[in-house]
mmCIF file of C-alpha atoms in Angstrom:
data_model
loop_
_atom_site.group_PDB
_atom_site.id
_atom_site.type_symbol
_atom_site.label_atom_id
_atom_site.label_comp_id
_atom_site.label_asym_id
_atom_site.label_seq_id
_atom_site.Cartn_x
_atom_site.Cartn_y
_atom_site.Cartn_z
ATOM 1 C CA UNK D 1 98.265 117.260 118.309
ATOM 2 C CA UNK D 2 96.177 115.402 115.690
ATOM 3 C CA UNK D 3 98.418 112.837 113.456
ATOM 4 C CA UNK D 4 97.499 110.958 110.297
ATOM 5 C CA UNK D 5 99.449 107.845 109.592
ATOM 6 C CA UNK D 6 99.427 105.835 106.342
ATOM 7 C CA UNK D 7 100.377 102.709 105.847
ATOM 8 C CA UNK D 8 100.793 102.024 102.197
ATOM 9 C CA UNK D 9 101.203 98.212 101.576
ATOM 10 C CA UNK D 10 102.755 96.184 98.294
ATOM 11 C CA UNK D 11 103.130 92.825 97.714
ATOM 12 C CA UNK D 12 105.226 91.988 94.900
ATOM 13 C CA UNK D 13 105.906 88.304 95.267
ATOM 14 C CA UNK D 14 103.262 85.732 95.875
ATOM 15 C CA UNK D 15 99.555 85.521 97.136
ATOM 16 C CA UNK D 16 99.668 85.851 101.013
ATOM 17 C CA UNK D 17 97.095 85.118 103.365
ATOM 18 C CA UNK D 18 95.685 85.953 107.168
ATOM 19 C CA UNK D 19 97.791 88.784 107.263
ATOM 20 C CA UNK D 20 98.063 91.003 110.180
ATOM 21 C CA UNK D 21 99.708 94.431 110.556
ATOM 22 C CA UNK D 22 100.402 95.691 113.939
ATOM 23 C CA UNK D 23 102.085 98.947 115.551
ATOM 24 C CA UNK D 24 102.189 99.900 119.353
ATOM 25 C CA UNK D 25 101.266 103.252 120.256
ATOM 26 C CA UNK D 26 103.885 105.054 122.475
ATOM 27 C CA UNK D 27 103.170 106.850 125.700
ATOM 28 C CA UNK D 28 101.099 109.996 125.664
ATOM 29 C CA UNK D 29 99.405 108.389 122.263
ATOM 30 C CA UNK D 30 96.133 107.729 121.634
ATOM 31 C CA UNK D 31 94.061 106.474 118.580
ATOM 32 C CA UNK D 32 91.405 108.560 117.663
ATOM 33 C CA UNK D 33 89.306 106.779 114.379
ATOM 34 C CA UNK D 34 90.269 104.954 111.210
ATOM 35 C CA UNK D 35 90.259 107.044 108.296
ATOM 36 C CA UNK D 36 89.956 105.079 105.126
ATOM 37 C CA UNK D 37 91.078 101.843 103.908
ATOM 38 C CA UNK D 38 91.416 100.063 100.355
ATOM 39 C CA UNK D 39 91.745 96.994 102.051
ATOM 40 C CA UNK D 40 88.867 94.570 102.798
ATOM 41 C CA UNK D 41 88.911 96.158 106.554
ATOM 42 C CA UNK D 42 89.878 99.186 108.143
ATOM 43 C CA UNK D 43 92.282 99.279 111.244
ATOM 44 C CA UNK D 44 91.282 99.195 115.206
ATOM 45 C CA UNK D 45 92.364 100.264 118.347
ATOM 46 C CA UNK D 46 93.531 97.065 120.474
ATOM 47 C CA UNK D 47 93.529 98.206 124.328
ATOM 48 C CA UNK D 48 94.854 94.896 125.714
ATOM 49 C CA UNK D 49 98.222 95.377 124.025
ATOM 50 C CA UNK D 50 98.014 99.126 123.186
ATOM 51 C CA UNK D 51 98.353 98.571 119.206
ATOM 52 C CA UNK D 52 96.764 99.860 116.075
ATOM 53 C CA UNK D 53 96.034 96.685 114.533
ATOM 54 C CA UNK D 54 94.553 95.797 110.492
ATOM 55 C CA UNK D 55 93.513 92.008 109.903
ATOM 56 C CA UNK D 56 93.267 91.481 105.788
ATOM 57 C CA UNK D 57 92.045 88.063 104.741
ATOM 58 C CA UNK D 58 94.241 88.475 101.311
ATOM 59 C CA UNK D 59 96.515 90.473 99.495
ATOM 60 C CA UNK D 60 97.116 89.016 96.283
ATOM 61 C CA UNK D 61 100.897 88.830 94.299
ATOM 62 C CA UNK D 62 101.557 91.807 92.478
ATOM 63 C CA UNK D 63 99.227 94.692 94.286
ATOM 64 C CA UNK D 64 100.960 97.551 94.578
ATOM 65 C CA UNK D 65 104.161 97.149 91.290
ATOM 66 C CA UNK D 66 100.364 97.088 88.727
ATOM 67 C CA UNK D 67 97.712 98.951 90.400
ATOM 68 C CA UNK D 68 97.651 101.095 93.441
ATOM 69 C CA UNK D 69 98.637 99.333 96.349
ATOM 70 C CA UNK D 70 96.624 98.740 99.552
ATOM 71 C CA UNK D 71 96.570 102.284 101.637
ATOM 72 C CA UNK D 72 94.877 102.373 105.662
ATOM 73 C CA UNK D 73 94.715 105.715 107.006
ATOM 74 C CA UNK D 74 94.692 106.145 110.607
ATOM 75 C CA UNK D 75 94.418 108.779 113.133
ATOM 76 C CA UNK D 76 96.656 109.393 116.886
ATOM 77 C CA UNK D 77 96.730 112.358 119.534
ATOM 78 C CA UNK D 78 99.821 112.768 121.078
ATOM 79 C CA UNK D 79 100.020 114.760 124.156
ATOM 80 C CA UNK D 80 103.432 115.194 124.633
ATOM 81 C CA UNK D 81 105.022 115.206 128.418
ATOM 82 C CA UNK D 82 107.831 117.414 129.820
ATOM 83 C CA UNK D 83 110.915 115.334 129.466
ATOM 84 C CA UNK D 84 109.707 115.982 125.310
ATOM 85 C CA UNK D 85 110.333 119.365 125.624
ATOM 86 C CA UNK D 86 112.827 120.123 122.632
ATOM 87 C CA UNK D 87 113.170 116.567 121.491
ATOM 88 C CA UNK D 88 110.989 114.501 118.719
ATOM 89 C CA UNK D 89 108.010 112.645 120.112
ATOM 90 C CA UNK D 90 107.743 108.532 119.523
ATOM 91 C CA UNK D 91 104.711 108.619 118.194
ATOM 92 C CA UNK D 92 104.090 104.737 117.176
ATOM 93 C CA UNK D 93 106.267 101.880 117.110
ATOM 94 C CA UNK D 94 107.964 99.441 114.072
ATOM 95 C CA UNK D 95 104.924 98.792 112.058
ATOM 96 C CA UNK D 96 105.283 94.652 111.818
ATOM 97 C CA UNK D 97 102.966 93.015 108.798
ATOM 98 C CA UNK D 98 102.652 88.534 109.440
ATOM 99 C CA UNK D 99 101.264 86.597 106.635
ATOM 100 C CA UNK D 100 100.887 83.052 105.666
ATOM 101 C CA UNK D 101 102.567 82.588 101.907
ATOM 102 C CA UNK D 102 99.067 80.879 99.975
ATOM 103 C CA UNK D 103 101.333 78.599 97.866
ATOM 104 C CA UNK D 104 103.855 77.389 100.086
ATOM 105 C CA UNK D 105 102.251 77.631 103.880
ATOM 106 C CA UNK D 106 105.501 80.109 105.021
ATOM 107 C CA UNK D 107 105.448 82.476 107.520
ATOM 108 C CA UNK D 108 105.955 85.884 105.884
ATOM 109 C CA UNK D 109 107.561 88.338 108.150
ATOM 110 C CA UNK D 110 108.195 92.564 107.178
ATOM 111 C CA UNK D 111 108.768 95.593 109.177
ATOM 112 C CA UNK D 112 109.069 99.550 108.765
ATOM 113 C CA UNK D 113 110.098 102.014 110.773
ATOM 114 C CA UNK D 114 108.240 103.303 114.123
ATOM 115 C CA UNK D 115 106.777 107.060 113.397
ATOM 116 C CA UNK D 116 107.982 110.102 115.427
ATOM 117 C CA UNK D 117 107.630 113.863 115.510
ATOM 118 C CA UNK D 118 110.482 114.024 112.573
ATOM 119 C CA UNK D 119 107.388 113.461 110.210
ATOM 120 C CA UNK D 120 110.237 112.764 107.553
ATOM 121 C CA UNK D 121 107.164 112.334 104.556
ATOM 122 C CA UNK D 122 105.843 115.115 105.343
ATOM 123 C CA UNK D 123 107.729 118.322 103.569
ATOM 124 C CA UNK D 124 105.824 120.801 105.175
ATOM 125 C CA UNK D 125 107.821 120.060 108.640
ATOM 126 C CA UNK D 126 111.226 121.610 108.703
ATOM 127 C CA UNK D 127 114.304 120.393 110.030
ATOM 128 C CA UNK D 128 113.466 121.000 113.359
ATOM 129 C CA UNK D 129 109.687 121.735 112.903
ATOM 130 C CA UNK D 130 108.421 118.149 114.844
ATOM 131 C CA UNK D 131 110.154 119.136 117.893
ATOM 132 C CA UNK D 132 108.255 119.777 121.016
ATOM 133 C CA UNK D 133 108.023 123.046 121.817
ATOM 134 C CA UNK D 134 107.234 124.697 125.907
#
């Protein structure tokens, strides 16, 4: 199964800098092509550490509470294995963004939650509509 993942990105404080957003893909997951980005770059497949990972030389303060905020769009195939028979499938890991602050120099630090079968955004998916089925 085909899954599109967004990662829809604010920053409300301050200028930041070399930022980096990574998330690991979980067994029996694969990435398949980059979508679309409004940021500078678009997101690629790292095979040495299994990760979907999105360099951005600069998100400045404010994008996202005036404007639209930054949105990558990323495709995954899972291929789900026997022991996920009846249970949600990891899909990808804690999505973890690093950036330098540009005023002060600090390291800037922010996660979100891994993705699963649950597809909790998505309101076509039922209670019990992610599960994997025999």
């Amino acid at each position: 199964t085909e899954y599109t993942a967004h990662w829809i990105i604010r920053n409300f404080a301050t200028d930041a800098r070399d930022v980096t957003i990574r998330a690991k893909l979980k067994p029996g997951v694969i990435f398949v092509e980059s979508v679309q980005s409004s940021a500078s770059e678009a997101p690629t497949y790292d095979a040495s550490t299994d990760e979907v990972v999105l360099h951005i030389d600069r998100i400045p303060a404010i994008k996202g509470a005036i404007g639209n905020p930054l949105e990558v769009v990323f495709r995954v195939r899972a291929t789900p294995s026997v022991s996920n028979i009846g249970q949600f499938m990891q899909i990808l890991g804690e999505s973890i963004l690093q950036a330098t602050d540009n005023f002060t120099g600090l390291e800037l630090d922010a996660r979100g939650v891994g993705l699963s079968t649950t597809l909790p955004d998505d309101k076509t998916v039922g209670a019990d509509g992610g599960k994997v089925i025999q």
